[in-house]
Tab-separated table of C-alpha atoms and ligand atoms in Angstrom:
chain	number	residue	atom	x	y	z
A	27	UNK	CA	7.075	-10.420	-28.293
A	28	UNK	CA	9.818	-12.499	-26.105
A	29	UNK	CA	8.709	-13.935	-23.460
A	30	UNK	CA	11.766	-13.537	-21.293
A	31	UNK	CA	9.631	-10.866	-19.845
A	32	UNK	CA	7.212	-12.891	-18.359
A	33	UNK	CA	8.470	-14.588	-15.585
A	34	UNK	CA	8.174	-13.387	-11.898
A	35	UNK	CA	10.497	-15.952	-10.208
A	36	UNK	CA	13.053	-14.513	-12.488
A	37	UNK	CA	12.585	-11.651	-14.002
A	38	UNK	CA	14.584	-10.580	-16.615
A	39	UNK	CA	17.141	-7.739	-17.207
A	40	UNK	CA	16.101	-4.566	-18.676
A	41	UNK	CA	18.885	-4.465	-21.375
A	42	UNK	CA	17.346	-3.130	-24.478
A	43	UNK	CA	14.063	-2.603	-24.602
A	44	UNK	CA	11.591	-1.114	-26.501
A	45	UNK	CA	8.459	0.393	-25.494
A	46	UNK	CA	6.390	1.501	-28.260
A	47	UNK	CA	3.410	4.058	-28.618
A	48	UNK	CA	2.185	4.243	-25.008
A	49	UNK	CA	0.237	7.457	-23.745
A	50	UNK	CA	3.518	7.970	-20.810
A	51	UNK	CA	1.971	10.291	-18.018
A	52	UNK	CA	4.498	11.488	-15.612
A	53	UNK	CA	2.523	14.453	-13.707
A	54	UNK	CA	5.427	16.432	-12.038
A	55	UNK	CA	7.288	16.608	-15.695
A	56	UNK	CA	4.210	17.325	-17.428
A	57	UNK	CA	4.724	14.434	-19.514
A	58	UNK	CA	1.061	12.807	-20.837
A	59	UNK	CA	1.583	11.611	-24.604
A	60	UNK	CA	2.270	9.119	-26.781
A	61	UNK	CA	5.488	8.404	-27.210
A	62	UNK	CA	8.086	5.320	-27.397
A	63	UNK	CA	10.496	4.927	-24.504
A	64	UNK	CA	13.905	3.198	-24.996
A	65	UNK	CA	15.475	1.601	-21.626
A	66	UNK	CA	18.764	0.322	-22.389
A	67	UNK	CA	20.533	-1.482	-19.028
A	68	UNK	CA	17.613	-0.246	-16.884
A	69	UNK	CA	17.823	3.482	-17.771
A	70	UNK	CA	15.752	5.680	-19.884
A	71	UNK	CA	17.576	6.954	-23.451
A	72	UNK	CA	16.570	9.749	-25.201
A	73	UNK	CA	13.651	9.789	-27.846
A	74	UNK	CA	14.083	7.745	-30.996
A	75	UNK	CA	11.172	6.924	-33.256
A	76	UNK	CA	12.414	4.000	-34.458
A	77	UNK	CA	13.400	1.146	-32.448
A	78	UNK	CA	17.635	0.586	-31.788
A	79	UNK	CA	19.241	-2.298	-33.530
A	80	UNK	CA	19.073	-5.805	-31.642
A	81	UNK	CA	16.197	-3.889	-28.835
A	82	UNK	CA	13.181	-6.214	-27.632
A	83	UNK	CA	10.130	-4.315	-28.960
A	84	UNK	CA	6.800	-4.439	-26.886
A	85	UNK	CA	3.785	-3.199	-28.256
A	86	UNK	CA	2.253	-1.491	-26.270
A	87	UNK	CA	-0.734	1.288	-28.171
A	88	UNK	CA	-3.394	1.817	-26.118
A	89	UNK	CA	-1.415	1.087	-22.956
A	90	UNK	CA	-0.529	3.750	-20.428
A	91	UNK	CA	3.094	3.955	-18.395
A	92	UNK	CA	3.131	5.869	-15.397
A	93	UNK	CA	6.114	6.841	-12.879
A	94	UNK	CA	5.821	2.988	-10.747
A	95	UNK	CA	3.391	2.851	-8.347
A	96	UNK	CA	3.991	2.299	-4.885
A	97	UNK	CA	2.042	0.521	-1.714
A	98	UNK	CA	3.079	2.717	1.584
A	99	UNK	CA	1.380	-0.007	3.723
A	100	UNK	CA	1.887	-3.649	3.256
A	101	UNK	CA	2.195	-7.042	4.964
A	102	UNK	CA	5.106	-9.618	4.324
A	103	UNK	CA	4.763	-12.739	6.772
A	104	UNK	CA	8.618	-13.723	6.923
A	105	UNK	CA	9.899	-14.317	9.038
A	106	UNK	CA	7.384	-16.123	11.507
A	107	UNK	CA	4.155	-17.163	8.709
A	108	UNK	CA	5.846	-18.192	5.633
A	109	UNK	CA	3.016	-20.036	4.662
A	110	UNK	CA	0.615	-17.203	4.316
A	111	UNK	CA	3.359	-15.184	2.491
A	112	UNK	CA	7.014	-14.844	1.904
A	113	UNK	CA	8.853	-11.456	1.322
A	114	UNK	CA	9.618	-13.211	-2.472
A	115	UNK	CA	5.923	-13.785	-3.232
A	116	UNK	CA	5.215	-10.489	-1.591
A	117	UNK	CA	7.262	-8.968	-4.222
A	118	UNK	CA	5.558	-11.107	-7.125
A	119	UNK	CA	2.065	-10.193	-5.736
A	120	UNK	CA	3.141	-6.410	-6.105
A	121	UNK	CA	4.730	-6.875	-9.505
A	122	UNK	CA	1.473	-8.538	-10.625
A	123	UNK	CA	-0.414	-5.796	-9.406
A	124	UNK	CA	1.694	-3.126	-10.778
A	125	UNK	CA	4.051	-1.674	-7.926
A	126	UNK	CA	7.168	-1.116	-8.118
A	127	UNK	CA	7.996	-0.438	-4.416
A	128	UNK	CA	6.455	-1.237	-1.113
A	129	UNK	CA	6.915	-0.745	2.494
A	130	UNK	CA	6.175	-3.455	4.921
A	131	UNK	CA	5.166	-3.740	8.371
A	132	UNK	CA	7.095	-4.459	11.201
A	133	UNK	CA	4.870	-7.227	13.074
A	134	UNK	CA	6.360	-10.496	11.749
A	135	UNK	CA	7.250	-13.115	14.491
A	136	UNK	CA	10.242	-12.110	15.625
A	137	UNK	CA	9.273	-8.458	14.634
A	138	UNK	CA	11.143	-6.052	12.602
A	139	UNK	CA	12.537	-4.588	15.458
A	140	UNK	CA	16.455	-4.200	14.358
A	141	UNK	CA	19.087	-3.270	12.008
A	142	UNK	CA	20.323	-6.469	10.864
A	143	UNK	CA	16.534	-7.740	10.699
A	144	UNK	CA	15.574	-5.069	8.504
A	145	UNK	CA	18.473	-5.002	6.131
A	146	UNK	CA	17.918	-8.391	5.684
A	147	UNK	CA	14.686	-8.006	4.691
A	148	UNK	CA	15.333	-5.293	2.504
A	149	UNK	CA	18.196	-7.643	0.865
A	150	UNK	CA	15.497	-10.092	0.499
A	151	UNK	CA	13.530	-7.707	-2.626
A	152	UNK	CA	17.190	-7.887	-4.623
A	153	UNK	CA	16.180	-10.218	-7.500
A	154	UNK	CA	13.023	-8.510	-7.832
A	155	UNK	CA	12.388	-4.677	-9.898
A	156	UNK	CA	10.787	-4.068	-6.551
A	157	UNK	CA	12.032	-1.741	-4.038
A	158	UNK	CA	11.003	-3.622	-0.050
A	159	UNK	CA	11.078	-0.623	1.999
A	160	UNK	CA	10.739	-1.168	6.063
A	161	UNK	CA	8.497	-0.180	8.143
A	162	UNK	CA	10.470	-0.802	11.445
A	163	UNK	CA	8.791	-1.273	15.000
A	164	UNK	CA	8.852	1.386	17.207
A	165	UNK	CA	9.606	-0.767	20.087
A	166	UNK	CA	11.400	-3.045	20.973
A	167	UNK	CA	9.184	-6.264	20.128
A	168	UNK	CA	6.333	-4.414	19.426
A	169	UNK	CA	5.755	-4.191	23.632
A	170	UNK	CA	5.230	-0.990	23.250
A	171	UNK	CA	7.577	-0.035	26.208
A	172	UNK	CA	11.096	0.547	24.592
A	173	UNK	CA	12.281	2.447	21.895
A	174	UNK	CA	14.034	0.861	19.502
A	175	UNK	CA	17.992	1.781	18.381
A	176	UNK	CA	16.299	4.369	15.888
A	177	UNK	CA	19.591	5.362	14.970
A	178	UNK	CA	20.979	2.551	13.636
A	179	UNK	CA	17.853	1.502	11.830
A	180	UNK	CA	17.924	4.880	10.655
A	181	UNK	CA	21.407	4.089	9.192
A	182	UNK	CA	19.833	1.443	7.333
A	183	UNK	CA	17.562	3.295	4.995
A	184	UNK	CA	14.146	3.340	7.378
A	185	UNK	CA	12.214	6.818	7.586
A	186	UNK	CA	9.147	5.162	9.498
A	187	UNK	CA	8.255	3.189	12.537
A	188	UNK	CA	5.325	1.501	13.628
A	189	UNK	CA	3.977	-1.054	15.969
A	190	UNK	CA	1.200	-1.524	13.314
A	191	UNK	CA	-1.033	-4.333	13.707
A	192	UNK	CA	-2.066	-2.101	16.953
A	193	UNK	CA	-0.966	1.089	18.407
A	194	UNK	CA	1.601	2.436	20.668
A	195	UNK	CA	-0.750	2.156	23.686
A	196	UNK	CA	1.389	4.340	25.861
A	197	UNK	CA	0.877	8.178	25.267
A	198	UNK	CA	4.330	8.668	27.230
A	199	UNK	CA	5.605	6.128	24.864
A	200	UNK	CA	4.281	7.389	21.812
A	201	UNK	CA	5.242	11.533	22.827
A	202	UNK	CA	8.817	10.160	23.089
A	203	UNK	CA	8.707	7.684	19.338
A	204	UNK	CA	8.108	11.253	17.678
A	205	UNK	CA	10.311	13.558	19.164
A	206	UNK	CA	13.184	10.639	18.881
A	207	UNK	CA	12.081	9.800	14.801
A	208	UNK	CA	11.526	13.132	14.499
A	209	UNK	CA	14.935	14.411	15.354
A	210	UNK	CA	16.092	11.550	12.697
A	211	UNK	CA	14.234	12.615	10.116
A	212	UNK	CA	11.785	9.644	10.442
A	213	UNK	CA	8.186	9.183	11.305
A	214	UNK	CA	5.821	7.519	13.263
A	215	UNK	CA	2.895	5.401	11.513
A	216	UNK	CA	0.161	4.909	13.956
A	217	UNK	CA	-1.737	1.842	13.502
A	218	UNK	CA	-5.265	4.390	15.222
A	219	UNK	CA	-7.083	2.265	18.012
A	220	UNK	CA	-7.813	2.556	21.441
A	221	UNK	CA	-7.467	-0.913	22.267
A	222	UNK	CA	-10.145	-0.886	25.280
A	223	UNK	CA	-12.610	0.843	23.086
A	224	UNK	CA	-12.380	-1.978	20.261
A	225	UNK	CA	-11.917	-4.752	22.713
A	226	UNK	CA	-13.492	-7.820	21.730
A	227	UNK	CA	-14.673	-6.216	18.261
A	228	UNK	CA	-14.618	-8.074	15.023
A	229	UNK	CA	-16.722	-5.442	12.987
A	230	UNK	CA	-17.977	-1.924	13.140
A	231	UNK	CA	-20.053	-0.997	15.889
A	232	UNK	CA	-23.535	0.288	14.631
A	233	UNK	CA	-26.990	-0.823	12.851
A	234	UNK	CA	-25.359	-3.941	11.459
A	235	UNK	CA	-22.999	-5.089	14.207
A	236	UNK	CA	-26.342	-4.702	16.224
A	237	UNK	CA	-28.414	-6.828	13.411
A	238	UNK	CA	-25.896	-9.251	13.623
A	239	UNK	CA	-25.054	-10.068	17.207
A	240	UNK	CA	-21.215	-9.345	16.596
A	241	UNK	CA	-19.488	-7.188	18.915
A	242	UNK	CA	-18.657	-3.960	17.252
A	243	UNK	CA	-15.774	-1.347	17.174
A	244	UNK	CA	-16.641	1.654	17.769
A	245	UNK	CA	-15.098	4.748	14.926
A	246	UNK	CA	-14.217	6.781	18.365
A	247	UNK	CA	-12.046	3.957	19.066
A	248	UNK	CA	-10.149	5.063	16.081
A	249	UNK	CA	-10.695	8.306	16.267
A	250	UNK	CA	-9.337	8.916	20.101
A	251	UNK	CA	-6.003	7.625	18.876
A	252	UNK	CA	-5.948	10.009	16.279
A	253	UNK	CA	-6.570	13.190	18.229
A	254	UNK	CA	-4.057	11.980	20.835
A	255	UNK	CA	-1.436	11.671	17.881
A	256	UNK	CA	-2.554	15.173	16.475
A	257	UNK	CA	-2.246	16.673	19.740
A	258	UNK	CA	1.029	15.183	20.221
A	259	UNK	CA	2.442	16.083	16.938
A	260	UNK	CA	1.231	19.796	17.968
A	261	UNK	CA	3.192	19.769	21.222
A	262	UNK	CA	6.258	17.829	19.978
A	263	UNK	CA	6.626	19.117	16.074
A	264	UNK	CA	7.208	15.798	15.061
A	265	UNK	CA	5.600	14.015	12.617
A	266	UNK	CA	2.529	11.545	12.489
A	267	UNK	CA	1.314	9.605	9.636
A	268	UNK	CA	-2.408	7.814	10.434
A	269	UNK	CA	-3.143	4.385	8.796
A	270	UNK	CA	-5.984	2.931	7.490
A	271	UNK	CA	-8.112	5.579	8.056
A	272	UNK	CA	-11.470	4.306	8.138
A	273	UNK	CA	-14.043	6.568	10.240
A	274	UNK	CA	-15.523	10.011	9.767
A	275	UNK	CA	-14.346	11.303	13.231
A	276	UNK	CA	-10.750	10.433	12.086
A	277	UNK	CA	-11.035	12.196	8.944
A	278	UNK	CA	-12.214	15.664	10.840
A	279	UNK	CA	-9.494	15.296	13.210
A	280	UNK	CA	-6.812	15.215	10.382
A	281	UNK	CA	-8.386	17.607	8.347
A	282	UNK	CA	-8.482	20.026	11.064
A	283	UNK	CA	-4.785	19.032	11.941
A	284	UNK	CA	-3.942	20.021	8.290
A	285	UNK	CA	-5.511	23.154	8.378
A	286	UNK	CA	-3.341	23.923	11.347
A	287	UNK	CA	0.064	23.147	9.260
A	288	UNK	CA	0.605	20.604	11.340
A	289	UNK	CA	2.761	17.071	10.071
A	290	UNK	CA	-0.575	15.336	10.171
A	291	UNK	CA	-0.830	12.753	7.110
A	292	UNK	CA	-3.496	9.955	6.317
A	293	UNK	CA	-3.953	6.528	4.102
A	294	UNK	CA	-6.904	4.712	2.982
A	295	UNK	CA	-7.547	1.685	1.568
A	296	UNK	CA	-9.446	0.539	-1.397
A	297	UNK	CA	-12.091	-1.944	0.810
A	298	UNK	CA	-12.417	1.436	3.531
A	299	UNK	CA	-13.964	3.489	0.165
A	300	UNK	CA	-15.291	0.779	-1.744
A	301	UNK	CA	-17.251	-1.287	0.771
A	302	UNK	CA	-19.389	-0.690	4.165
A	303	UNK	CA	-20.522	-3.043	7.015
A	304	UNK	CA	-23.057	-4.539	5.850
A	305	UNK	CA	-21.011	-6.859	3.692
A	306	UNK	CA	-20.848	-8.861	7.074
A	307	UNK	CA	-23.834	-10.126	6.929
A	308	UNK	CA	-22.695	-12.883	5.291
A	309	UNK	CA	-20.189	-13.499	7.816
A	310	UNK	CA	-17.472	-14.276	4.494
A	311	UNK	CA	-14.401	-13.457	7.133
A	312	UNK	CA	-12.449	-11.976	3.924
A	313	UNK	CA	-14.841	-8.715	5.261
A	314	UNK	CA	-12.914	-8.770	8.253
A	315	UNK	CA	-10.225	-6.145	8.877
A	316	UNK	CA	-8.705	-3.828	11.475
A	317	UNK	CA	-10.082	-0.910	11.495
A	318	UNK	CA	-13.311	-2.636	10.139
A	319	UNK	CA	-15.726	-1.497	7.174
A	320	UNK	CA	-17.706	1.023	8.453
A	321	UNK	CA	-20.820	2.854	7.630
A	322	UNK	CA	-21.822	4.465	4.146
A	323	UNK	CA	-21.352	8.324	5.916
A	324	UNK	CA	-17.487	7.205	6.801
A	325	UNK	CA	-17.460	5.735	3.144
A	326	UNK	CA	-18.359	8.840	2.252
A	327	UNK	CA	-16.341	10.556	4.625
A	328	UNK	CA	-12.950	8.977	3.099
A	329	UNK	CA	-14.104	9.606	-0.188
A	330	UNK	CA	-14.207	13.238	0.034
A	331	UNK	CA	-11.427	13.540	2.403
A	332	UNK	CA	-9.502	11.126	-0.517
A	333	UNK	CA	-10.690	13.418	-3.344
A	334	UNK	CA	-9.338	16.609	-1.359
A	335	UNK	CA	-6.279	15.435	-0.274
A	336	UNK	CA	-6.735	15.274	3.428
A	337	UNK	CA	-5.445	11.311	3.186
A	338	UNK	CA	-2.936	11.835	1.164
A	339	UNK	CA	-1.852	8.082	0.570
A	340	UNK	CA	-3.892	5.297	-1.362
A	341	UNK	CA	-2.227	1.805	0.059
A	342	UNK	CA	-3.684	-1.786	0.868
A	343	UNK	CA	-3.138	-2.609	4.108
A	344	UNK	CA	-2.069	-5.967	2.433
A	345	UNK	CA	-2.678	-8.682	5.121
A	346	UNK	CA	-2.337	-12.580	4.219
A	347	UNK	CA	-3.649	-15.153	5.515
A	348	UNK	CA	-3.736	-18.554	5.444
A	349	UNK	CA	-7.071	-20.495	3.940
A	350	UNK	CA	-6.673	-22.530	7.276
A	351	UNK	CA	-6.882	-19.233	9.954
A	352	UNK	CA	-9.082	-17.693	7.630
A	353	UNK	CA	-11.870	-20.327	7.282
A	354	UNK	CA	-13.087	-19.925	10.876
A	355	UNK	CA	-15.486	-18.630	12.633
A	356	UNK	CA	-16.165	-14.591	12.293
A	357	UNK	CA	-15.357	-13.759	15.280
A	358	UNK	CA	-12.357	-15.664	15.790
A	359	UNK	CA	-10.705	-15.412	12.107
A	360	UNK	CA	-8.063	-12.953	11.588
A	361	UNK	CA	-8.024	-9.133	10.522
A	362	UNK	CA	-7.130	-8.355	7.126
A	363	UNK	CA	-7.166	-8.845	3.361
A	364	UNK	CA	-4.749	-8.960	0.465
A	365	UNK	CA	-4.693	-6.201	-1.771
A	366	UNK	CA	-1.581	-5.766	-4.040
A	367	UNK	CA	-2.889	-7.324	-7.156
A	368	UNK	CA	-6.485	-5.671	-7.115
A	369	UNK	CA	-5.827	-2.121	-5.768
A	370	UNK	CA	-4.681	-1.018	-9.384
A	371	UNK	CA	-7.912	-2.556	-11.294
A	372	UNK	CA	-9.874	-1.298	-8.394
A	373	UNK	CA	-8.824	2.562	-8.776
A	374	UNK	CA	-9.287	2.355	-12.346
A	375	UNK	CA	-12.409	1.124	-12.043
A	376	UNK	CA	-14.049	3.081	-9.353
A	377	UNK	CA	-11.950	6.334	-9.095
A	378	UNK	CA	-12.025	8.265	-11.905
A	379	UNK	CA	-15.933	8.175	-11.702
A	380	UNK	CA	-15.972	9.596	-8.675
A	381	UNK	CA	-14.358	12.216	-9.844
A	382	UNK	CA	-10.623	11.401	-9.582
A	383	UNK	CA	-8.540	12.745	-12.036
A	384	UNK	CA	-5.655	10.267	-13.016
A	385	UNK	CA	-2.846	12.817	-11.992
A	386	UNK	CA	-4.653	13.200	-8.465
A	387	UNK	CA	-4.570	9.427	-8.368
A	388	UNK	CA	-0.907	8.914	-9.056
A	389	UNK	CA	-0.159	11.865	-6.460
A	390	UNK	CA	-1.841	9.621	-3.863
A	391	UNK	CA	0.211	6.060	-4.502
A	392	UNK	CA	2.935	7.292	-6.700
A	393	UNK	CA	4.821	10.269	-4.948
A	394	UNK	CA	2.831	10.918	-1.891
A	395	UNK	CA	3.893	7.768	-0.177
A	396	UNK	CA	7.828	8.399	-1.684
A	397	UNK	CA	7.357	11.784	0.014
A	398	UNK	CA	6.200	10.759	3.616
A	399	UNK	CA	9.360	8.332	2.938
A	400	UNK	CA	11.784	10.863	1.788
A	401	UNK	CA	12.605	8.712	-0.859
A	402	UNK	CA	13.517	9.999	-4.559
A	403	UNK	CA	10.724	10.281	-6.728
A	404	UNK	CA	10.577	8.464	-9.870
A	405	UNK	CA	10.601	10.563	-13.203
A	406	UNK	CA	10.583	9.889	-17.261
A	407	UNK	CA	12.854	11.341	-18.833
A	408	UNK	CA	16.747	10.905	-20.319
A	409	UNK	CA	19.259	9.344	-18.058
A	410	UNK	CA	16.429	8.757	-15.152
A	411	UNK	CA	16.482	5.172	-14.217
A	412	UNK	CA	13.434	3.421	-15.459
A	413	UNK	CA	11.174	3.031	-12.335
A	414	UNK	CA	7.303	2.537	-14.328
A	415	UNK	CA	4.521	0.568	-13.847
A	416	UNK	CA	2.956	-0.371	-17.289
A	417	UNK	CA	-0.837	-0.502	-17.210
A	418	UNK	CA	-3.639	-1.603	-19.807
A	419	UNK	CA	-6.403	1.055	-19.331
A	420	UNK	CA	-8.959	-0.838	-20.867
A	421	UNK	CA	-8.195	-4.752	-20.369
A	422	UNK	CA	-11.368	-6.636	-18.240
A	423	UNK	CA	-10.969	-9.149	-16.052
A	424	UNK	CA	-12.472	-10.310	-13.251
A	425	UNK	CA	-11.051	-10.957	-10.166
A	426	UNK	CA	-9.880	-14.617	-9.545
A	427	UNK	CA	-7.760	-15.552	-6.238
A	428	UNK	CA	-6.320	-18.878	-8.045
A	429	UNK	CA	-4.357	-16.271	-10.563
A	430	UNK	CA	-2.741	-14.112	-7.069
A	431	UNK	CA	1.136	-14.562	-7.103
A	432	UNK	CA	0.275	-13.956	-3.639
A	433	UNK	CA	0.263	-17.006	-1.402
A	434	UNK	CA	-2.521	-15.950	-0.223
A	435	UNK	CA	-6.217	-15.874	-1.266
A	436	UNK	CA	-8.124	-13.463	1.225
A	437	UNK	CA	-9.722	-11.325	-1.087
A	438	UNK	CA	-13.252	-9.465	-0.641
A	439	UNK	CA	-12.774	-8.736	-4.329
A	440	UNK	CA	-13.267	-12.623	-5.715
A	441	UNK	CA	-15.655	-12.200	-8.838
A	442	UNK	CA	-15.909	-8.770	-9.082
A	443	UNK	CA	-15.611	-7.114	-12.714
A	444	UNK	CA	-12.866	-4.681	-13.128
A	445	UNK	CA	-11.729	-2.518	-15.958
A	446	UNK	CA	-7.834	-2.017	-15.826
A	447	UNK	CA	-5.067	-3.821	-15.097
A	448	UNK	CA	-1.267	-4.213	-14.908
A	449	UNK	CA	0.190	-5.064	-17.451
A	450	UNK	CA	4.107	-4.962	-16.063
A	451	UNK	CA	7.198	-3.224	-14.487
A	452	UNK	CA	10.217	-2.124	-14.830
A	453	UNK	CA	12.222	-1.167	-12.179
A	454	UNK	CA	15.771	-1.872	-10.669
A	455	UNK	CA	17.265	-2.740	-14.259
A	456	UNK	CA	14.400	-5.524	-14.205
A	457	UNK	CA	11.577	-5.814	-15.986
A	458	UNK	CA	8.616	-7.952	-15.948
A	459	UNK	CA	5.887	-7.757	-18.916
A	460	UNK	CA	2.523	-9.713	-19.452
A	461	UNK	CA	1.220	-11.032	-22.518
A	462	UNK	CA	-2.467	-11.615	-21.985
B	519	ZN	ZN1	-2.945	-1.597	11.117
């Protein structure tokens, strides 16, 4: 095939391709056969057999295109830590890992606290077939005091506001962020922690934090933050989205909140239901994260609350850092992990035999988080635009920082054996294809 498709610096223009004798899944259409797909100037054309004069045709039997993927909770470091990522490799690492849109977090240095802050970083994802969606603080500076001008950042596209990388510590505060997002049509994403619970914490607090002599986080630090933002959500009618969910308590609290009807949702990350705290003892910092890995029964507890739809989302939480903070001491290293360019091999790997279907799965990180967004959701069929993530079901590989587009190498994942993989995407009249 050409390998003008190939390149992530530069990737090249959907004109007129061919996509030949994938199994294309799109759940809400009904779509899951094998079929070719023609994109011609970045928008689906109705079926042909054979492939149109002068198209590029990819080969791509046994492969699997799905609606494109998307990661609800990510971390670009521009402005303010350009060396642990920019909002350009940001959108490489999710290319490479199969998304097609993201939404990133407000805590940059200065914050994502304005309109003309976060337009420019949504300006910034233009060459790229990735949509960068913003996450914008919900205060001013991420103090925690102020509101934002939710209006005008409104204006600009956003439908959710955080002060992620902690909470909004101030019930008052956070009463009045979702009655004034919800009256916009926007929500708040609460970053769950009560700060003076966790204080001093660099893992969970239990058997192994005990073991180890770290000073542990307790889940009811997490969990206290969530029943305040149920109960508030109750009382105000405005909406709440929990990230990161990570403990058992939280996952009751939400599940109940559900059951009420109320505009409860959840996230979880790959690490939170593949890996518990005891992969501390090692004191590798790339198993340290906020919330931390917790016990096997709040594995569990994700898993089922995961497989039922009580978190609704599967995102990252992807957090870069630089080999230099990174490479210190455990308790003094950062929080957080990448995750764009292994969540995809991950869920392929460990999802569908724990019971996942593949429809359930693409619920969770292709239209769920477009949902909570009210953003349009991506379909296959004539005239739609092509928005797809192109995936090799069966392709092994094992995972190898040095090969991230990321600029960024904090991976708990190094080594590890997966069965799935990107292969491209297509999205935004671009399109970016592997040969491998
Ligand atoms: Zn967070």
């Amino acid at each position: 095939m050409t390998s003008k498709y190939t390149r992530f610096d530069k990737p090249a223009r959907a004109e007129n391709l061919f996509l030949q004798g994938a199994r294309v899944i799109d759940p809400r259409r009904g779509i899951d056969q094998i079929m070719n797909l023609h994109v011609r100037n970045g928008v689906l054309q109705g079926i042909t057999s054979e492939a149109p004069a002068g198209s590029d045709v990819i080969d791509l039997r046994g492969h699997w295109i799905t609606p494109g993927w998307f990661d609800l909770h990510v971390h670009l470091r521009e402005p303010g830590k350009e060396v642990a990522e920019t909002i350009a490799t940001g959108c490489m690492a999710a290319m490479n890992g199969g998304f097609t849109g993201i939404a990133c977090m407000p805590n940059t240095d200065p914050p994502l606290d304005d309109a003309a802050t976060v337009k420019w970083v949504r300006s910034q994802g233009k060459p790229f077939p990735v949509e960068v969606h913003v996450i914008a603080a919900a205060t001013r500076g991420r103090q925690g005091k102020e509101l934002v001008e939710m209006t005008e950042i409104v204006e600009e596209g956003v439908r959710a506001f955080s002060d992620d990388g902690g909470p909004i510590k101030s019930s008052a505060v956070l009463r009045h962020a979702v009655e004034y997002s919800n009256m916009l049509g926007a929500r708040i994403f609460e970053h769950a922690e009560d700060v003076y619970l966790a204080e001093g914490g660099s893992m969970n607090e239990g058997e192994w934090s005990t073991r180890l002599g770290v000073t542990g986080m307790p889940t009811i630090a997490e969990a206290i933050d969530v029943a305040r933002c149920v109960l508030i959500s109750e009382y105000t009618g405005g909406a709440v989205h929990i990230c990161h969910v990570s403990a058992k308590e939280s996952v009751e609290l939400i599940r109940n909140a559900k059951q009420k009807g109320l505009r409860v949702t959840g996230e979880v990350c790959p690490h939170h239901l593949l890996l518990t705290d005891e992969s501390c003892k090692t004191f590798d910092t790339n198993f340290k994260m906020n919330p931390p890995l917790r016990s096997e029964s709040d594995r569990q507890a994700c898993w089922e609350a995961f497989l039922d739809g009580t978190l609704d989302v599967y995102c990252t939480d992807h957090a870069p850092h630089s080999w230099e903070d990174k490479t210190q001491e455990f308790d003094i290293a950062p929080f957080g992990i990448v995750g764009l360019e292994t969540a995809l091999g991950l869920a392929l790997t460990f999802f569908m035999e724990k019971g996942m279907g593949l429809h359930t799965l693409l619920e969770r990180v292709v239209y769920a988080p477009r949902e909570i967004l009210t953003q349009p959701l991506p379909c296959i069929g004539e005239g739609e635009a092509a928005n797809l993530t192109i995936i090799d079901p069966t392709c092994r590989w094992t995972v190898s920082p040095d090969d991230f587009k990321s600029l960024s190498r904090n991976t708990p994942f190094a080594g590890w054996e997966l069965t799935g993989k990107s292969r491209g995407v297509i999205h935004r009249g671009f399109a970016v294809i592997q040969t491998f």
